[in-house]
Amino acid sequence: QKEVEQDPGPLSVPEGAIVSLNCTYSNSAFQYFMWYRQYSRKGPELLMYTYSSGNKEDGRFTAQVDKSSKYISLFIRDSQPSDSATYLCAMKGNTGKLIFGQGTTLQVKP
Amino acid sequence: DTEVTQTPKHLVMGMTNKKSLKCEQHMGHRAMYWYKQKAKKPPELMFVYSYEKLSINESVPSRFSPECPNSSLLNLHLHALQPEDSALYLCASSQLDLGVSYEQYFGPGTRLTVT
């Protein structure tokens, strides 16, 4: 079993839809949780960063962490075609090593 | 400014060549990383530098040789690579405080092709 599980999709939604992306994990030592967006042939761009459990909102993006369930989510409101990309969840404990999910490919259709 | 820059953007090299990838950040981060990413896969960690010292080597073959000349620069020297080493090479950096690293910021990557 992988330390971080993420459905690779692809996920296809119409423009304006609410998108829900999720990851589960097995290591209870993880405390720092990140979501990255990666466009084709580009480097990952940090979207959201949360420490421990709770919610964090930034514009159209909301990140949720539920440590008791070992489950994290990223919600995208009013999705746009420009949101079409691969979304990677990543997490770590106190060591330097970031553990990534496999990435979910999202397509937002106009 | 959360920018990490990488040069070159693209590199094609033969199996007998020697080349170097460069990475630079001016965020004052004291942890820097090299990752390798194959198509449709997440980034794989190769090396971590903390306070300019190599702290993690993920059993990377010796044909990859990292170097951290100062706190802003990170190099990856390449020699005698194999075609299977063709990939996107990503540099990242993060704040380091009392040994704990925080969120990582990635550069745009160098797309390497080994012929």
Coordinates of N, CA and C in Angstrom, one line a residue:
Chain A
Q1 N 0.9 -1.2 0.0 CA 0.0 0.0 0.0 C 0.9 1.2 0.0
K2 N 0.5 2.2 -0.9 CA 1.3 3.4 -0.9 C 1.0 4.3 0.3
E3 N 2.0 5.1 0.7 CA 1.8 6.0 1.8 C 0.7 7.1 1.5
V4 N 0.6 7.5 0.2 CA -0.4 8.5 -0.2 C -1.1 8.0 -1.4
E5 N -2.4 7.9 -1.3 CA -3.3 7.4 -2.4 C -4.1 8.6 -3.0
Q6 N -4.0 8.7 -4.3 CA -4.7 9.7 -5.0 C -5.2 9.2 -6.3
D7 N -6.5 9.3 -6.6 CA -7.1 8.8 -7.8 C -6.6 9.6 -9.0
P8 N -6.0 8.9 -10.0 CA -5.4 9.7 -11.1 C -6.3 10.3 -12.1
G9 N -7.6 9.9 -12.0 CA -8.6 10.4 -12.9 C -8.5 9.7 -14.3
P10 N -8.7 10.4 -15.4 CA -9.0 11.9 -15.5 C -10.4 12.2 -15.0
L11 N -10.5 13.5 -14.5 CA -11.7 14.0 -14.0 C -12.1 15.1 -15.0
S12 N -13.3 15.0 -15.6 CA -13.8 16.0 -16.5 C -15.0 16.7 -16.0
V13 N -15.1 18.0 -16.0 CA -16.2 18.7 -15.4 C -16.5 19.9 -16.4
P14 N -17.8 20.4 -16.3 CA -18.1 21.6 -17.1 C -17.6 22.8 -16.4
E15 N -17.4 23.9 -17.2 CA -17.0 25.1 -16.6 C -18.0 25.6 -15.6
G16 N -17.5 26.1 -14.5 CA -18.4 26.6 -13.4 C -18.7 25.6 -12.4
A17 N -18.4 24.4 -12.6 CA -18.6 23.3 -11.6 C -17.7 23.5 -10.4
I18 N -18.1 22.8 -9.3 CA -17.3 22.7 -8.1 C -16.5 21.4 -8.2
V19 N -15.2 21.5 -8.1 CA -14.4 20.3 -8.2 C -13.9 19.9 -6.9
S20 N -13.9 18.6 -6.6 CA -13.4 18.0 -5.4 C -12.3 17.1 -5.7
L21 N -11.1 17.3 -5.1 CA -10.0 16.4 -5.3 C -9.5 15.9 -3.9
N22 N -9.2 14.6 -3.9 CA -8.9 14.0 -2.6 C -7.7 13.2 -2.5
C23 N -7.1 13.1 -1.3 CA -6.0 12.1 -1.1 C -6.2 11.5 0.3
T24 N -5.9 10.2 0.4 CA -5.8 9.6 1.7 C -4.4 9.2 2.0
Y25 N -4.1 9.0 3.2 CA -2.7 8.7 3.6 C -2.7 7.7 4.8
S26 N -1.6 7.1 5.0 CA -1.5 6.1 6.1 C -0.6 6.5 7.2
N27 N 0.3 7.4 7.0 CA 1.3 7.8 8.0 C 0.8 8.9 8.9
S28 N 0.6 8.5 10.2 CA 0.0 9.5 11.1 C 1.0 10.6 11.5
A29 N 2.3 10.4 11.1 CA 3.3 11.4 11.4 C 3.2 12.6 10.5
F30 N 2.5 12.5 9.4 CA 2.4 13.7 8.5 C 1.7 14.8 9.2
Q31 N 2.3 16.0 9.1 CA 1.7 17.2 9.7 C 1.5 18.4 8.7
Y32 N 2.2 18.3 7.6 CA 2.2 19.4 6.7 C 1.7 18.9 5.4
F33 N 0.7 19.6 4.8 CA -0.1 19.1 3.7 C -0.1 20.2 2.6
M34 N 0.2 19.8 1.4 CA 0.3 20.8 0.3 C -0.5 20.3 -0.9
W35 N -1.0 21.2 -1.7 CA -1.6 20.9 -3.0 C -0.8 21.7 -4.0
Y36 N -0.4 21.0 -5.1 CA 0.3 21.6 -6.2 C -0.5 21.5 -7.5
R37 N -0.4 22.5 -8.3 CA -1.0 22.4 -9.7 C 0.2 22.3 -10.7
Q38 N 0.1 21.4 -11.6 CA 1.1 21.3 -12.6 C 0.5 21.3 -14.0
Y39 N 0.9 22.3 -14.8 CA 0.5 22.3 -16.2 C 1.5 21.4 -17.0
S40 N 1.0 21.0 -18.1 CA 1.8 20.0 -18.9 C 3.2 20.6 -19.2
R41 N 4.3 19.9 -18.9 CA 5.6 20.2 -19.2 C 6.1 21.4 -18.4
K42 N 5.5 21.7 -17.3 CA 5.9 22.8 -16.4 C 6.2 22.3 -15.0
G43 N 6.8 23.1 -14.2 CA 7.1 22.7 -12.8 C 5.8 22.8 -11.9
P44 N 5.7 22.0 -10.8 CA 4.6 22.2 -9.9 C 4.5 23.5 -9.3
E45 N 3.3 24.1 -9.2 CA 3.1 25.4 -8.6 C 2.3 25.2 -7.3
L46 N 2.9 25.7 -6.2 CA 2.2 25.5 -4.9 C 0.9 26.3 -4.8
L47 N -0.2 25.6 -4.6 CA -1.5 26.2 -4.5 C -1.9 26.5 -3.0
M48 N -1.8 25.5 -2.2 CA -2.3 25.6 -0.8 C -1.3 24.8 0.1
Y49 N -1.2 25.3 1.3 CA -0.3 24.7 2.3 C -1.0 24.8 3.6
T50 N -1.2 23.7 4.3 CA -1.8 23.7 5.6 C -1.0 22.9 6.6
Y51 N -1.1 23.3 7.8 CA -0.4 22.6 8.9 C -1.5 22.0 9.8
S52 N -1.4 20.7 10.0 CA -2.3 19.9 10.9 C -3.8 20.0 10.3
S53 N -4.8 19.7 11.1 CA -6.2 19.7 10.7 C -6.8 21.0 10.5
G54 N -7.8 21.1 9.7 CA -8.6 22.3 9.5 C -8.8 22.7 8.1
N55 N -9.4 23.9 7.9 CA -9.7 24.4 6.5 C -8.8 25.6 6.3
K56 N -8.5 25.8 5.0 CA -7.9 27.0 4.5 C -8.4 27.5 3.2
E57 N -8.8 28.7 3.1 CA -9.4 29.2 1.9 C -8.5 30.3 1.2
D58 N -8.4 30.2 -0.1 CA -7.7 31.2 -0.9 C -8.4 31.4 -2.2
G59 N -9.1 32.5 -2.3 CA -9.9 32.7 -3.5 C -10.9 31.6 -3.8
R60 N -10.7 31.0 -5.0 CA -11.7 29.9 -5.4 C -11.3 28.6 -4.8
F61 N -10.1 28.5 -4.1 CA -9.6 27.2 -3.6 C -9.8 27.1 -2.1
T62 N -10.2 25.9 -1.7 CA -10.3 25.6 -0.3 C -9.7 24.2 0.0
A63 N -8.8 24.2 1.0 CA -8.1 23.0 1.3 C -8.6 22.5 2.7
Q64 N -8.9 21.2 2.8 CA -9.4 20.7 4.1 C -8.5 19.5 4.5
V65 N -8.2 19.5 5.7 CA -7.4 18.4 6.3 C -8.1 17.7 7.5
D66 N -8.3 16.4 7.4 CA -9.0 15.7 8.5 C -8.0 14.6 8.9
K67 N -7.2 15.0 9.9 CA -6.1 14.0 10.4 C -6.7 12.8 11.0
S68 N -7.9 12.9 11.6 CA -8.5 11.7 12.3 C -8.8 10.7 11.2
S69 N -9.2 11.1 10.0 CA -9.6 10.2 9.0 C -8.4 10.0 8.0
K70 N -7.3 10.7 8.2 CA -6.2 10.7 7.3 C -6.7 11.0 5.8
Y71 N -7.3 12.1 5.7 CA -8.0 12.4 4.4 C -7.8 13.9 4.2
I72 N -7.4 14.3 3.0 CA -7.3 15.7 2.6 C -8.0 16.0 1.4
S73 N -8.5 17.2 1.2 CA -9.3 17.6 0.0 C -8.9 18.9 -0.5
L74 N -9.1 19.1 -1.8 CA -9.0 20.5 -2.4 C -10.3 20.7 -3.1
F75 N -10.9 21.8 -2.8 CA -12.1 22.2 -3.6 C -11.8 23.4 -4.5
I76 N -12.3 23.3 -5.7 CA -12.2 24.5 -6.6 C -13.6 24.9 -7.0
R77 N -13.9 26.2 -6.6 CA -15.2 26.7 -7.0 C -15.2 27.4 -8.3
D78 N -16.3 27.5 -9.0 CA -16.4 28.2 -10.3 C -15.2 27.8 -11.2
S79 N -15.1 26.5 -11.4 CA -13.9 26.1 -12.2 C -13.9 26.7 -13.6
Q80 N -12.7 26.9 -14.0 CA -12.4 27.6 -15.3 C -11.6 26.6 -16.2
P81 N -11.7 26.8 -17.5 CA -10.8 26.0 -18.4 C -9.3 26.1 -18.1
S82 N -8.9 27.3 -17.5 CA -7.5 27.5 -17.2 C -7.1 26.6 -15.9
D83 N -8.1 26.1 -15.2 CA -7.8 25.2 -14.1 C -7.4 23.8 -14.6
S84 N -7.6 23.5 -15.9 CA -7.2 22.2 -16.4 C -5.7 21.9 -16.3
A85 N -5.4 20.9 -15.5 CA -4.0 20.7 -15.1 C -4.0 19.3 -14.3
T86 N -2.8 19.0 -13.9 CA -2.7 17.8 -12.9 C -2.5 18.4 -11.5
Y87 N -3.3 17.9 -10.6 CA -3.2 18.4 -9.2 C -2.5 17.3 -8.3
L88 N -1.5 17.7 -7.7 CA -0.7 16.8 -6.9 C -0.9 17.1 -5.4
C89 N -1.3 16.1 -4.6 CA -1.2 16.4 -3.2 C 0.1 15.9 -2.7
A90 N 0.6 16.5 -1.6 CA 1.9 16.2 -1.1 C 1.9 16.4 0.4
M91 N 2.6 15.6 1.2 CA 2.6 15.8 2.6 C 3.9 15.3 3.2
K92 N 4.2 15.8 4.5 CA 5.4 15.4 5.1 C 5.3 15.5 6.6
G93 N 6.2 14.8 7.3 CA 6.3 15.0 8.7 C 7.4 16.0 9.0
N94 N 8.3 15.8 10.0 CA 9.3 16.8 10.3 C 10.6 16.5 9.5
T95 N 10.6 15.5 8.7 CA 11.8 15.3 7.9 C 11.7 16.1 6.6
G96 N 12.7 16.2 5.8 CA 12.7 17.0 4.6 C 11.9 16.3 3.4
K97 N 11.6 15.1 3.6 CA 11.1 14.3 2.4 C 9.6 14.5 2.2
L98 N 9.2 15.0 1.0 CA 7.8 15.3 0.7 C 7.3 14.0 0.0
I99 N 6.2 13.5 0.4 CA 5.6 12.3 -0.2 C 4.4 12.8 -1.1
F100 N 4.4 12.5 -2.3 CA 3.4 12.9 -3.3 C 2.4 11.8 -3.6
G101 N 1.2 12.3 -3.9 CA 0.2 11.4 -4.5 C 0.5 11.2 -6.0
Q102 N -0.2 10.4 -6.7 CA 0.1 10.1 -8.1 C -0.4 11.3 -9.0
G103 N -1.2 12.2 -8.4 CA -1.7 13.3 -9.2 C -3.0 13.0 -9.9
T104 N -3.9 13.9 -9.9 CA -5.2 13.8 -10.6 C -5.3 14.8 -11.8
T105 N -5.5 14.2 -12.9 CA -5.7 15.1 -14.1 C -7.1 15.6 -14.2
L106 N -7.2 16.9 -14.3 CA -8.5 17.6 -14.3 C -8.6 18.3 -15.6
Q107 N -9.8 18.1 -16.3 CA -10.1 18.9 -17.5 C -11.4 19.6 -17.2
V108 N -11.4 20.9 -17.4 CA -12.6 21.8 -17.3 C -13.0 22.2 -18.7
K109 N -14.2 21.7 -19.1 CA -14.7 22.0 -20.5 C -15.5 23.2 -20.6
P110 N -15.2 24.1 -21.6 CA -16.0 25.3 -21.7 C -17.4 25.0 -22.0
Chain B
D1 N 8.5 37.4 -3.4 CA 8.9 36.7 -4.6 C 9.1 35.2 -4.2
T2 N 8.4 34.3 -4.9 CA 8.6 32.9 -4.6 C 9.1 32.2 -5.8
E3 N 10.2 32.8 -6.4 CA 10.6 32.2 -7.7 C 11.9 31.4 -7.5
V4 N 11.9 30.3 -8.1 CA 13.0 29.4 -8.3 C 13.3 29.3 -9.8
T5 N 14.5 29.7 -10.2 CA 14.8 29.7 -11.6 C 15.8 28.5 -11.9
Q6 N 15.6 27.9 -13.1 CA 16.4 26.8 -13.6 C 16.9 27.1 -15.0
T7 N 18.2 26.7 -15.2 CA 18.7 26.8 -16.6 C 19.5 25.5 -16.8
P8 N 19.5 25.0 -18.1 CA 18.7 25.5 -19.2 C 17.3 25.0 -19.1
K9 N 16.4 25.5 -20.0 CA 15.0 24.9 -20.0 C 15.0 23.5 -20.7
H10 N 15.8 23.4 -21.7 CA 15.9 22.1 -22.4 C 17.4 21.8 -22.6
L11 N 17.6 20.4 -22.6 CA 19.0 20.0 -22.8 C 19.0 18.6 -23.5
V12 N 19.7 18.5 -24.6 CA 19.9 17.3 -25.2 C 21.4 16.9 -25.1
M13 N 21.7 15.7 -24.6 CA 23.1 15.3 -24.5 C 23.2 13.9 -24.9
G14 N 24.5 13.6 -25.4 CA 24.8 12.2 -25.7 C 25.3 11.5 -24.4
M15 N 25.4 10.2 -24.5 CA 25.7 9.4 -23.3 C 27.1 9.6 -22.9
T16 N 28.0 10.2 -23.7 CA 29.4 10.4 -23.3 C 29.6 11.9 -22.8
N17 N 28.6 12.7 -22.9 CA 28.8 14.1 -22.6 C 28.8 14.4 -21.1
K18 N 29.3 15.5 -20.7 CA 29.2 16.1 -19.4 C 28.5 17.4 -19.5
K19 N 27.5 17.5 -18.7 CA 26.7 18.8 -18.6 C 26.3 19.1 -17.2
S20 N 25.8 20.3 -17.0 CA 25.4 20.7 -15.6 C 24.0 21.4 -15.7
L21 N 23.2 21.1 -14.8 CA 21.9 21.9 -14.6 C 22.1 22.9 -13.4
K22 N 21.5 24.0 -13.6 CA 21.7 25.1 -12.5 C 20.3 25.5 -12.0
C23 N 20.3 25.8 -10.7 CA 19.1 26.3 -10.0 C 19.5 27.4 -9.1
E24 N 18.6 28.4 -9.0 CA 18.9 29.6 -8.2 C 17.6 30.0 -7.5
Q25 N 17.7 30.4 -6.2 CA 16.6 31.0 -5.5 C 17.1 32.2 -4.6
H26 N 16.3 33.2 -4.4 CA 16.7 34.4 -3.6 C 15.6 34.6 -2.6
M27 N 15.1 33.5 -2.0 CA 14.1 33.6 -1.0 C 14.7 33.5 0.4
G28 N 16.0 33.2 0.5 CA 16.6 33.0 1.7 C 16.4 31.6 2.3
H29 N 15.9 30.7 1.4 CA 15.7 29.3 1.9 C 17.0 28.6 2.1
R30 N 17.0 27.8 3.1 CA 18.3 27.1 3.4 C 18.2 25.6 3.1
A31 N 17.1 25.1 2.5 CA 16.9 23.8 2.0 C 16.7 23.8 0.5
M32 N 17.4 23.0 -0.2 CA 17.2 22.9 -1.7 C 17.2 21.5 -2.1
Y33 N 16.5 21.2 -3.2 CA 16.2 19.8 -3.5 C 16.3 19.6 -5.0
W34 N 16.7 18.4 -5.4 CA 16.6 18.0 -6.8 C 15.6 16.8 -6.9
Y35 N 14.7 16.9 -7.9 CA 13.8 15.9 -8.2 C 13.9 15.5 -9.6
K36 N 13.5 14.3 -9.9 CA 13.3 13.8 -11.3 C 11.9 13.4 -11.5
Q37 N 11.3 13.8 -12.6 CA 9.9 13.5 -12.9 C 9.8 12.9 -14.3
K38 N 9.2 11.7 -14.4 CA 8.9 11.1 -15.6 C 7.4 11.4 -16.0
A39 N 7.1 11.3 -17.2 CA 5.7 11.6 -17.7 C 4.7 10.9 -16.9
K40 N 3.6 11.6 -16.5 CA 2.5 11.1 -15.8 C 2.8 10.5 -14.5
K41 N 3.9 10.9 -13.9 CA 4.3 10.4 -12.6 C 4.6 11.6 -11.7
P42 N 4.5 11.4 -10.4 CA 4.9 12.5 -9.5 C 6.4 12.7 -9.4
P43 N 6.9 13.8 -8.9 CA 8.3 14.0 -8.8 C 8.9 13.0 -7.8
E44 N 10.1 12.5 -8.1 CA 10.8 11.6 -7.2 C 12.0 12.4 -6.7
L45 N 12.2 12.3 -5.4 CA 13.3 13.0 -4.7 C 14.6 12.4 -5.1
M46 N 15.6 13.2 -5.4 CA 17.0 12.7 -5.6 C 17.9 13.1 -4.5
F47 N 18.0 14.4 -4.2 CA 18.9 14.9 -3.3 C 18.3 16.1 -2.5
V48 N 18.7 16.2 -1.2 CA 18.4 17.3 -0.4 C 19.6 18.0 0.2
Y49 N 19.7 19.3 0.1 CA 20.8 20.0 0.8 C 20.1 20.9 1.9
S50 N 20.7 20.8 3.1 CA 20.3 21.6 4.2 C 21.5 22.4 4.7
Y51 N 21.3 23.7 4.7 CA 22.4 24.6 5.1 C 23.7 24.3 4.3
E52 N 23.5 24.1 3.0 CA 24.6 23.9 2.0 C 25.3 22.5 2.2
K53 N 24.7 21.7 3.0 CA 25.3 20.3 3.2 C 24.3 19.3 2.7
L54 N 24.9 18.2 2.0 CA 24.0 17.2 1.5 C 23.5 16.4 2.7
S55 N 22.1 16.4 2.8 CA 21.5 15.7 3.9 C 20.8 14.4 3.5
I56 N 20.3 14.4 2.3 CA 19.6 13.2 1.8 C 20.1 12.9 0.4
N57 N 20.5 11.6 0.2 CA 20.8 11.1 -1.2 C 19.9 9.9 -1.3
E58 N 18.9 9.9 -2.2 CA 18.0 8.8 -2.3 C 18.6 7.7 -3.2
S59 N 19.8 7.3 -2.9 CA 20.5 6.2 -3.6 C 20.5 6.4 -5.1
V60 N 20.9 7.7 -5.4 CA 21.0 8.1 -6.8 C 22.3 7.6 -7.4
P61 N 22.3 7.1 -8.7 CA 23.6 6.6 -9.3 C 24.6 7.8 -9.4
S62 N 25.9 7.4 -9.3 CA 26.9 8.4 -9.2 C 27.1 9.2 -10.5
R63 N 26.4 8.8 -11.6 CA 26.5 9.6 -12.8 C 25.8 11.0 -12.6
F64 N 25.0 11.1 -11.5 CA 24.4 12.4 -11.0 C 25.2 12.9 -9.8
S65 N 25.7 14.1 -9.9 CA 26.6 14.6 -8.9 C 26.1 16.0 -8.5
P66 N 25.5 16.2 -7.3 CA 25.0 17.5 -6.9 C 26.1 18.3 -6.3
E67 N 25.8 19.6 -6.3 CA 26.8 20.6 -5.7 C 26.0 21.8 -5.2
C68 N 26.3 22.3 -4.1 CA 25.6 23.5 -3.5 C 26.7 24.5 -3.2
P69 N 27.1 25.4 -4.2 CA 28.2 26.3 -4.0 C 27.9 27.4 -2.9
N70 N 26.7 27.8 -2.8 CA 26.3 28.7 -1.7 C 24.8 28.6 -1.4
S71 N 24.2 29.3 -0.5 CA 22.9 29.1 -0.1 C 21.8 29.4 -1.1
S72 N 22.2 30.1 -2.2 CA 21.3 30.5 -3.3 C 21.3 29.6 -4.5
L73 N 22.4 28.8 -4.6 CA 22.7 28.1 -5.9 C 22.7 26.6 -5.6
L74 N 22.2 25.9 -6.6 CA 22.3 24.4 -6.6 C 22.6 23.9 -8.0
N75 N 23.6 23.0 -8.1 CA 23.9 22.5 -9.4 C 23.7 21.0 -9.4
L76 N 23.5 20.4 -10.6 CA 23.4 19.0 -10.8 C 24.3 18.6 -12.0
H77 N 25.5 18.0 -11.7 CA 26.4 17.6 -12.7 C 26.1 16.3 -13.3
L78 N 26.1 16.2 -14.6 CA 25.6 14.9 -15.3 C 26.8 14.4 -16.1
H79 N 27.0 13.1 -16.0 CA 28.1 12.5 -16.8 C 27.7 11.0 -17.1
A80 N 27.9 10.6 -18.3 CA 27.7 9.3 -18.8 C 26.2 8.8 -18.5
L81 N 25.3 9.6 -18.8 CA 23.9 9.3 -18.6 C 23.4 8.2 -19.6
Q82 N 22.3 7.6 -19.2 CA 21.6 6.6 -20.0 C 20.3 7.2 -20.6
P83 N 19.8 6.6 -21.7 CA 18.6 7.1 -22.3 C 17.4 7.1 -21.2
E84 N 17.4 6.2 -20.3 CA 16.3 6.1 -19.3 C 16.4 7.3 -18.3
D85 N 17.5 8.1 -18.4 CA 17.6 9.2 -17.5 C 16.9 10.4 -18.1
S86 N 16.4 10.3 -19.3 CA 15.6 11.4 -19.9 C 14.4 11.7 -19.0
A87 N 14.2 12.9 -18.7 CA 13.1 13.3 -17.7 C 13.1 14.8 -17.6
L88 N 12.1 15.2 -16.8 CA 12.1 16.6 -16.3 C 12.8 16.7 -15.0
Y89 N 13.8 17.5 -14.9 CA 14.5 17.6 -13.6 C 14.1 18.9 -12.9
L90 N 13.6 18.8 -11.7 CA 13.1 19.9 -11.0 C 13.9 20.2 -9.8
C91 N 14.1 21.5 -9.6 CA 14.7 22.0 -8.4 C 13.6 22.6 -7.5
A92 N 13.8 22.6 -6.2 CA 12.9 23.2 -5.3 C 13.6 23.7 -4.1
S93 N 13.0 24.6 -3.4 CA 13.6 25.2 -2.2 C 12.6 25.4 -1.1
S94 N 13.0 25.4 0.2 CA 12.1 25.6 1.3 C 12.8 26.3 2.4
Q95 N 12.0 27.0 3.2 CA 12.5 27.5 4.4 C 12.9 26.4 5.4
L96 N 13.9 26.7 6.2 CA 14.4 25.7 7.1 C 14.5 26.4 8.5
D97 N 13.9 25.9 9.5 CA 13.9 26.5 10.8 C 14.1 25.5 11.9
L98 N 15.2 25.5 12.6 CA 15.5 24.5 13.6 C 15.4 23.1 13.1
G99 N 15.9 23.0 11.8 CA 15.9 21.6 11.2 C 14.6 21.2 10.6
V100 N 13.5 21.9 10.8 CA 12.2 21.6 10.2 C 12.1 22.4 8.9
S101 N 11.7 21.6 7.8 CA 11.5 22.3 6.5 C 10.1 22.5 6.3
Y102 N 9.7 23.5 5.5 CA 8.3 23.9 5.3 C 8.0 23.7 3.8
E103 N 7.0 24.4 3.3 CA 6.5 24.1 2.0 C 7.6 24.4 1.0
Q104 N 7.6 23.5 -0.1 CA 8.6 23.6 -1.1 C 8.1 24.4 -2.3
Y105 N 8.9 25.2 -2.9 CA 8.6 25.9 -4.1 C 9.5 25.4 -5.2
F106 N 8.8 25.1 -6.3 CA 9.5 24.4 -7.4 C 9.9 25.4 -8.5
G107 N 11.0 25.1 -9.2 CA 11.3 25.8 -10.4 C 10.6 25.2 -11.6
P108 N 10.8 25.8 -12.8 CA 10.0 25.3 -14.0 C 10.6 24.0 -14.6
G109 N 11.8 23.6 -14.1 CA 12.4 22.4 -14.6 C 13.3 22.5 -15.8
T110 N 14.1 21.5 -16.0 CA 14.9 21.3 -17.2 C 14.5 20.0 -17.8
R111 N 14.1 20.1 -19.1 CA 13.7 18.9 -19.8 C 14.9 18.3 -20.4
L112 N 15.4 17.2 -19.9 CA 16.6 16.5 -20.4 C 16.3 15.3 -21.3
T113 N 16.9 15.3 -22.4 CA 16.9 14.2 -23.3 C 18.3 13.6 -23.5
V114 N 18.4 12.3 -23.3 CA 19.7 11.7 -23.4 C 19.6 10.8 -24.7
T115 N 20.5 11.0 -25.6 CA 20.5 10.3 -26.9 C 21.6 9.3 -27.0

